[in-house]
Amino acid sequence: MTRHFFGDTAVLLGRSLRHISRSPDTIITTAITPIAMLLLFVYVFGGAIQTGSDRYVNYLLPGILLITVASGISYTAYRLFLDMRSGVFERFQSMPIARSSVLWAHVLTSLVANLISLVVVVLVALVIGFRSGAAALDWIAVAGVMMLFTLALTWLAVIPGLTAKSVDGASAFSYPLIFLPFISSAFVPTQSMPGPVRAFAEHQPVTSIVNTIRGLFAQQQVGGDIWIALAWCVGLLIVAYGIAMAIYRRKIS
């Protein structure tokens, strides 16, 4: 059964990746918004923002990476919605394949597409001055946190992909996720925020994830932030996965 699942998922993953390879503008579009924000904040607002960092791009990049993922998962919901509407799911269910492999193919496609977008954003950041003395293990830790965050948000994207009534509804859910970093430590230190806003910023998931990645890039002690970040990512992943699978089973039953 396990071998059957992995084989089916691999075949369906290949199908999804071929769709993306024929439409590279999807990944390009996903990366454009974060890159535009990166350039805007570094060259327009960066001189007026005091963060205590020698380079504002170093402070800014972790938040931009999270925005990149939030932008990318909207396409996961969009592609899933189109498959639901086109009747592809019904055709797959008439075949002797593992049922969950259909969803996992979309999720793994999201991981691959977002990884490419993240690499593009990091390369642009390097061109405009981002520098890190992080060791290889620190970079691996950053990649691990980002992949876990991407996986959690992707399963969250599966829910509107399965339940939306329109194309706009399938992708619009990502807008709050894109703007959530603005009320966090992603762009400015939370100490500069008014009391209620600061309380929210310091106790929402983006701040702990951003602080963890920023600390790893700077070779600083991440302290308890990494455990809080992992708890948020794992908790969101478990809840989103459970809800998405329950909806999927009801849809195909």
PDB file of N, CA and C in Angstrom, residues 78-139:
ATOM      1  N   TYR A  78      -5.268  27.718  -6.558  1.00  0.00           N
ATOM      2  CA  TYR A  78      -5.802  27.964  -7.896  1.00  0.00           C
ATOM      3  C   TYR A  78      -5.748  26.699  -8.757  1.00  0.00           C
ATOM      4  N   ARG A  79      -4.580  26.015  -8.772  1.00  0.00           N
ATOM      5  CA  ARG A  79      -4.456  24.806  -9.585  1.00  0.00           C
ATOM      6  C   ARG A  79      -5.367  23.686  -9.071  1.00  0.00           C
ATOM      7  N   LEU A  80      -5.489  23.589  -7.770  1.00  0.00           N
ATOM      8  CA  LEU A  80      -6.353  22.574  -7.181  1.00  0.00           C
ATOM      9  C   LEU A  80      -7.815  22.840  -7.528  1.00  0.00           C
ATOM     10  N   PHE A  81      -8.195  24.108  -7.470  1.00  0.00           N
ATOM     11  CA  PHE A  81      -9.566  24.489  -7.827  1.00  0.00           C
ATOM     12  C   PHE A  81      -9.873  24.122  -9.279  1.00  0.00           C
ATOM     13  N   LEU A  82      -8.928  24.403 -10.178  1.00  0.00           N
ATOM     14  CA  LEU A  82      -9.148  24.081 -11.593  1.00  0.00           C
ATOM     15  C   LEU A  82      -9.292  22.579 -11.810  1.00  0.00           C
ATOM     16  N   ASP A  83      -8.485  21.780 -11.100  1.00  0.00           N
ATOM     17  CA  ASP A  83      -8.606  20.324 -11.222  1.00  0.00           C
ATOM     18  C   ASP A  83      -9.959  19.844 -10.701  1.00  0.00           C
ATOM     19  N   MET A  84     -10.427  20.449  -9.620  1.00  0.00           N
ATOM     20  CA  MET A  84     -11.735  20.066  -9.072  1.00  0.00           C
ATOM     21  C   MET A  84     -12.841  20.389 -10.064  1.00  0.00           C
ATOM     22  N   ARG A  85     -12.768  21.566 -10.654  1.00  0.00           N
ATOM     23  CA  ARG A  85     -13.823  21.995 -11.580  1.00  0.00           C
ATOM     24  C   ARG A  85     -13.785  21.250 -12.913  1.00  0.00           C
ATOM     25  N   SER A  86     -12.598  20.821 -13.325  1.00  0.00           N
ATOM     26  CA  SER A  86     -12.471  20.176 -14.635  1.00  0.00           C
ATOM     27  C   SER A  86     -12.899  18.715 -14.630  1.00  0.00           C
ATOM     28  N   GLY A  87     -13.088  18.156 -13.428  1.00  0.00           N
ATOM     29  CA  GLY A  87     -13.482  16.761 -13.334  1.00  0.00           C
ATOM     30  C   GLY A  87     -12.322  15.788 -13.317  1.00  0.00           C
ATOM     31  N   VAL A  88     -11.081  16.334 -13.236  1.00  0.00           N
ATOM     32  CA  VAL A  88      -9.900  15.468 -13.210  1.00  0.00           C
ATOM     33  C   VAL A  88      -9.915  14.561 -11.991  1.00  0.00           C
ATOM     34  N   PHE A  89     -10.368  15.112 -10.852  1.00  0.00           N
ATOM     35  CA  PHE A  89     -10.386  14.313  -9.627  1.00  0.00           C
ATOM     36  C   PHE A  89     -11.291  13.090  -9.777  1.00  0.00           C
ATOM     37  N   GLU A  90     -12.447  13.285 -10.411  1.00  0.00           N
ATOM     38  CA  GLU A  90     -13.358  12.157 -10.600  1.00  0.00           C
ATOM     39  C   GLU A  90     -12.727  11.085 -11.480  1.00  0.00           C
ATOM     40  N   ARG A  91     -11.993  11.518 -12.502  1.00  0.00           N
ATOM     41  CA  ARG A  91     -11.340  10.546 -13.374  1.00  0.00           C
ATOM     42  C   ARG A  91     -10.249   9.787 -12.620  1.00  0.00           C
ATOM     43  N   PHE A  92      -9.509  10.509 -11.785  1.00  0.00           N
ATOM     44  CA  PHE A  92      -8.473   9.847 -10.992  1.00  0.00           C
ATOM     45  C   PHE A  92      -9.075   8.827 -10.035  1.00  0.00           C
ATOM     46  N   GLN A  93     -10.215   9.174  -9.447  1.00  0.00           N
ATOM     47  CA  GLN A  93     -10.824   8.277  -8.465  1.00  0.00           C
ATOM     48  C   GLN A  93     -11.383   7.009  -9.099  1.00  0.00           C
ATOM     49  N   SER A  94     -11.600   7.047 -10.407  1.00  0.00           N
ATOM     50  CA  SER A  94     -12.066   5.844 -11.097  1.00  0.00           C
ATOM     51  C   SER A  94     -10.909   4.897 -11.420  1.00  0.00           C
ATOM     52  N   MET A  95      -9.691   5.348 -11.152  1.00  0.00           N
ATOM     53  CA  MET A  95      -8.512   4.527 -11.414  1.00  0.00           C
ATOM     54  C   MET A  95      -8.037   3.870 -10.116  1.00  0.00           C
ATOM     55  N   PRO A  96      -7.301   2.792 -10.204  1.00  0.00           N
ATOM     56  CA  PRO A  96      -6.790   2.102  -9.001  1.00  0.00           C
ATOM     57  C   PRO A  96      -5.557   2.803  -8.436  1.00  0.00           C
ATOM     58  N   ILE A  97      -5.746   4.018  -7.906  1.00  0.00           N
ATOM     59  CA  ILE A  97      -4.630   4.771  -7.329  1.00  0.00           C
ATOM     60  C   ILE A  97      -4.960   5.144  -5.890  1.00  0.00           C
ATOM     61  N   ALA A  98      -3.926   5.449  -5.123  1.00  0.00           N
ATOM     62  CA  ALA A  98      -4.121   5.899  -3.747  1.00  0.00           C
ATOM     63  C   ALA A  98      -4.805   7.258  -3.764  1.00  0.00           C
ATOM     64  N   ARG A  99      -5.898   7.387  -3.061  1.00  0.00           N
ATOM     65  CA  ARG A  99      -6.690   8.607  -3.136  1.00  0.00           C
ATOM     66  C   ARG A  99      -5.929   9.845  -2.677  1.00  0.00           C
ATOM     67  N   SER A 100      -5.181   9.722  -1.579  1.00  0.00           N
ATOM     68  CA  SER A 100      -4.480  10.893  -1.041  1.00  0.00           C
ATOM     69  C   SER A 100      -3.318  11.333  -1.922  1.00  0.00           C
ATOM     70  N   SER A 101      -2.895  10.497  -2.866  1.00  0.00           N
ATOM     71  CA  SER A 101      -1.762  10.852  -3.719  1.00  0.00           C
ATOM     72  C   SER A 101      -2.078  12.062  -4.589  1.00  0.00           C
ATOM     73  N   VAL A 102      -3.353  12.269  -4.907  1.00  0.00           N
ATOM     74  CA  VAL A 102      -3.745  13.408  -5.735  1.00  0.00           C
ATOM     75  C   VAL A 102      -3.424  14.717  -5.006  1.00  0.00           C
ATOM     76  N   LEU A 103      -3.795  14.801  -3.729  1.00  0.00           N
ATOM     77  CA  LEU A 103      -3.514  16.008  -2.954  1.00  0.00           C
ATOM     78  C   LEU A 103      -2.017  16.170  -2.701  1.00  0.00           C
ATOM     79  N   TRP A 104      -1.351  15.072  -2.365  1.00  0.00           N
ATOM     80  CA  TRP A 104       0.070  15.161  -2.072  1.00  0.00           C
ATOM     81  C   TRP A 104       0.866  15.613  -3.293  1.00  0.00           C
ATOM     82  N   ALA A 105       0.437  15.264  -4.476  1.00  0.00           N
ATOM     83  CA  ALA A 105       1.121  15.725  -5.689  1.00  0.00           C
ATOM     84  C   ALA A 105       1.061  17.239  -5.792  1.00  0.00           C
ATOM     85  N   HIS A 106      -0.112  17.814  -5.494  1.00  0.00           N
ATOM     86  CA  HIS A 106      -0.249  19.267  -5.515  1.00  0.00           C
ATOM     87  C   HIS A 106       0.623  19.909  -4.435  1.00  0.00           C
ATOM     88  N   VAL A 107       0.652  19.303  -3.267  1.00  0.00           N
ATOM     89  CA  VAL A 107       1.433  19.853  -2.158  1.00  0.00           C
ATOM     90  C   VAL A 107       2.929  19.831  -2.477  1.00  0.00           C
ATOM     91  N   LEU A 108       3.421  18.726  -3.006  1.00  0.00           N
ATOM     92  CA  LEU A 108       4.846  18.627  -3.345  1.00  0.00           C
ATOM     93  C   LEU A 108       5.205  19.554  -4.500  1.00  0.00           C
ATOM     94  N   THR A 109       4.285  19.749  -5.421  1.00  0.00           N
ATOM     95  CA  THR A 109       4.505  20.716  -6.500  1.00  0.00           C
ATOM     96  C   THR A 109       4.680  22.109  -5.927  1.00  0.00           C
ATOM     97  N   SER A 110       3.872  22.429  -4.927  1.00  0.00           N
ATOM     98  CA  SER A 110       3.991  23.726  -4.257  1.00  0.00           C
ATOM     99  C   SER A 110       5.363  23.886  -3.608  1.00  0.00           C
ATOM    100  N   LEU A 111       5.855  22.827  -2.969  1.00  0.00           N
ATOM    101  CA  LEU A 111       7.174  22.898  -2.341  1.00  0.00           C
ATOM    102  C   LEU A 111       8.261  23.180  -3.375  1.00  0.00           C
ATOM    103  N   VAL A 112       8.193  22.498  -4.514  1.00  0.00           N
ATOM    104  CA  VAL A 112       9.202  22.688  -5.559  1.00  0.00           C
ATOM    105  C   VAL A 112       9.125  24.109  -6.129  1.00  0.00           C
ATOM    106  N   ALA A 113       7.912  24.560  -6.460  1.00  0.00           N
ATOM    107  CA  ALA A 113       7.741  25.887  -7.053  1.00  0.00           C
ATOM    108  C   ALA A 113       8.171  26.991  -6.089  1.00  0.00           C
ATOM    109  N   ASN A 114       7.808  26.841  -4.816  1.00  0.00           N
ATOM    110  CA  ASN A 114       8.187  27.858  -3.836  1.00  0.00           C
ATOM    111  C   ASN A 114       9.689  27.857  -3.579  1.00  0.00           C
ATOM    112  N   LEU A 115      10.311  26.686  -3.621  1.00  0.00           N
ATOM    113  CA  LEU A 115      11.757  26.616  -3.444  1.00  0.00           C
ATOM    114  C   LEU A 115      12.467  27.399  -4.542  1.00  0.00           C
ATOM    115  N   ILE A 116      11.996  27.252  -5.775  1.00  0.00           N
ATOM    116  CA  ILE A 116      12.589  27.996  -6.892  1.00  0.00           C
ATOM    117  C   ILE A 116      12.417  29.494  -6.679  1.00  0.00           C
ATOM    118  N   SER A 117      11.202  29.912  -6.279  1.00  0.00           N
ATOM    119  CA  SER A 117      10.941  31.341  -6.038  1.00  0.00           C
ATOM    120  C   SER A 117      11.820  31.882  -4.922  1.00  0.00           C
ATOM    121  N   LEU A 118      11.999  31.102  -3.853  1.00  0.00           N
ATOM    122  CA  LEU A 118      12.836  31.537  -2.732  1.00  0.00           C
ATOM    123  C   LEU A 118      14.288  31.724  -3.161  1.00  0.00           C
ATOM    124  N   VAL A 119      14.776  30.809  -3.985  1.00  0.00           N
ATOM    125  CA  VAL A 119      16.154  30.923  -4.484  1.00  0.00           C
ATOM    126  C   VAL A 119      16.311  32.196  -5.309  1.00  0.00           C
ATOM    127  N   VAL A 120      15.327  32.492  -6.150  1.00  0.00           N
ATOM    128  CA  VAL A 120      15.377  33.702  -6.973  1.00  0.00           C
ATOM    129  C   VAL A 120      15.416  34.950  -6.089  1.00  0.00           C
ATOM    130  N   VAL A 121      14.582  34.993  -5.052  1.00  0.00           N
ATOM    131  CA  VAL A 121      14.543  36.153  -4.154  1.00  0.00           C
ATOM    132  C   VAL A 121      15.869  36.311  -3.413  1.00  0.00           C
ATOM    133  N   VAL A 122      16.449  35.218  -2.944  1.00  0.00           N
ATOM    134  CA  VAL A 122      17.734  35.287  -2.242  1.00  0.00           C
ATOM    135  C   VAL A 122      18.829  35.789  -3.186  1.00  0.00           C
ATOM    136  N   LEU A 123      18.812  35.341  -4.420  1.00  0.00           N
ATOM    137  CA  LEU A 123      19.814  35.804  -5.383  1.00  0.00           C
ATOM    138  C   LEU A 123      19.703  37.305  -5.621  1.00  0.00           C
ATOM    139  N   VAL A 124      18.464  37.811  -5.739  1.00  0.00           N
ATOM    140  CA  VAL A 124      18.269  39.258  -5.897  1.00  0.00           C
ATOM    141  C   VAL A 124      18.779  39.995  -4.663  1.00  0.00           C
ATOM    142  N   ALA A 125      18.496  39.446  -3.470  1.00  0.00           N
ATOM    143  CA  ALA A 125      18.974  40.072  -2.233  1.00  0.00           C
ATOM    144  C   ALA A 125      20.495  40.131  -2.188  1.00  0.00           C
ATOM    145  N   LEU A 126      21.154  39.077  -2.661  1.00  0.00           N
ATOM    146  CA  LEU A 126      22.616  39.074  -2.711  1.00  0.00           C
ATOM    147  C   LEU A 126      23.140  40.162  -3.645  1.00  0.00           C
ATOM    148  N   VAL A 127      22.455  40.359  -4.753  1.00  0.00           N
ATOM    149  CA  VAL A 127      22.878  41.372  -5.719  1.00  0.00           C
ATOM    150  C   VAL A 127      22.797  42.770  -5.116  1.00  0.00           C
ATOM    151  N   ILE A 128      21.777  43.026  -4.280  1.00  0.00           N
ATOM    152  CA  ILE A 128      21.595  44.377  -3.738  1.00  0.00           C
ATOM    153  C   ILE A 128      22.256  44.559  -2.369  1.00  0.00           C
ATOM    154  N   GLY A 129      23.034  43.572  -1.919  1.00  0.00           N
ATOM    155  CA  GLY A 129      23.831  43.804  -0.731  1.00  0.00           C
ATOM    156  C   GLY A 129      23.647  42.872   0.442  1.00  0.00           C
ATOM    157  N   PHE A 130      22.766  41.897   0.339  1.00  0.00           N
ATOM    158  CA  PHE A 130      22.598  40.965   1.459  1.00  0.00           C
ATOM    159  C   PHE A 130      23.862  40.143   1.647  1.00  0.00           C
ATOM    160  N   ARG A 131      24.311  40.057   2.900  1.00  0.00           N
ATOM    161  CA  ARG A 131      25.480  39.255   3.220  1.00  0.00           C
ATOM    162  C   ARG A 131      25.215  38.489   4.513  1.00  0.00           C
ATOM    163  N   SER A 132      25.715  37.270   4.560  1.00  0.00           N
ATOM    164  CA  SER A 132      25.534  36.443   5.750  1.00  0.00           C
ATOM    165  C   SER A 132      26.791  35.618   5.990  1.00  0.00           C
ATOM    166  N   GLY A 133      27.196  35.568   7.246  1.00  0.00           N
ATOM    167  CA  GLY A 133      28.321  34.722   7.606  1.00  0.00           C
ATOM    168  C   GLY A 133      27.872  33.372   8.104  1.00  0.00           C
ATOM    169  N   ALA A 134      26.618  33.016   7.828  1.00  0.00           N
ATOM    170  CA  ALA A 134      26.053  31.764   8.329  1.00  0.00           C
ATOM    171  C   ALA A 134      26.809  30.565   7.776  1.00  0.00           C
ATOM    172  N   ALA A 135      26.993  29.575   8.635  1.00  0.00           N
ATOM    173  CA  ALA A 135      27.642  28.334   8.224  1.00  0.00           C
ATOM    174  C   ALA A 135      26.653  27.459   7.464  1.00  0.00           C
ATOM    175  N   ALA A 136      27.160  26.382   6.908  1.00  0.00           N
ATOM    176  CA  ALA A 136      26.317  25.485   6.116  1.00  0.00           C
ATOM    177  C   ALA A 136      25.148  24.946   6.939  1.00  0.00           C
ATOM    178  N   LEU A 137      25.409  24.604   8.204  1.00  0.00           N
ATOM    179  CA  LEU A 137      24.339  24.077   9.049  1.00  0.00           C
ATOM    180  C   LEU A 137      23.259  25.122   9.309  1.00  0.00           C
ATOM    181  N   ASP A 138      23.669  26.394   9.412  1.00  0.00           N
ATOM    182  CA  ASP A 138      22.693  27.471   9.602  1.00  0.00           C
ATOM    183  C   ASP A 138      21.798  27.605   8.368  1.00  0.00           C
ATOM    184  N   TRP A 139      22.402  27.521   7.184  1.00  0.00           N
ATOM    185  CA  TRP A 139      21.614  27.591   5.952  1.00  0.00           C
ATOM    186  C   TRP A 139      20.662  26.397   5.842  1.00  0.00           C
TER     187      TRP A 139
END
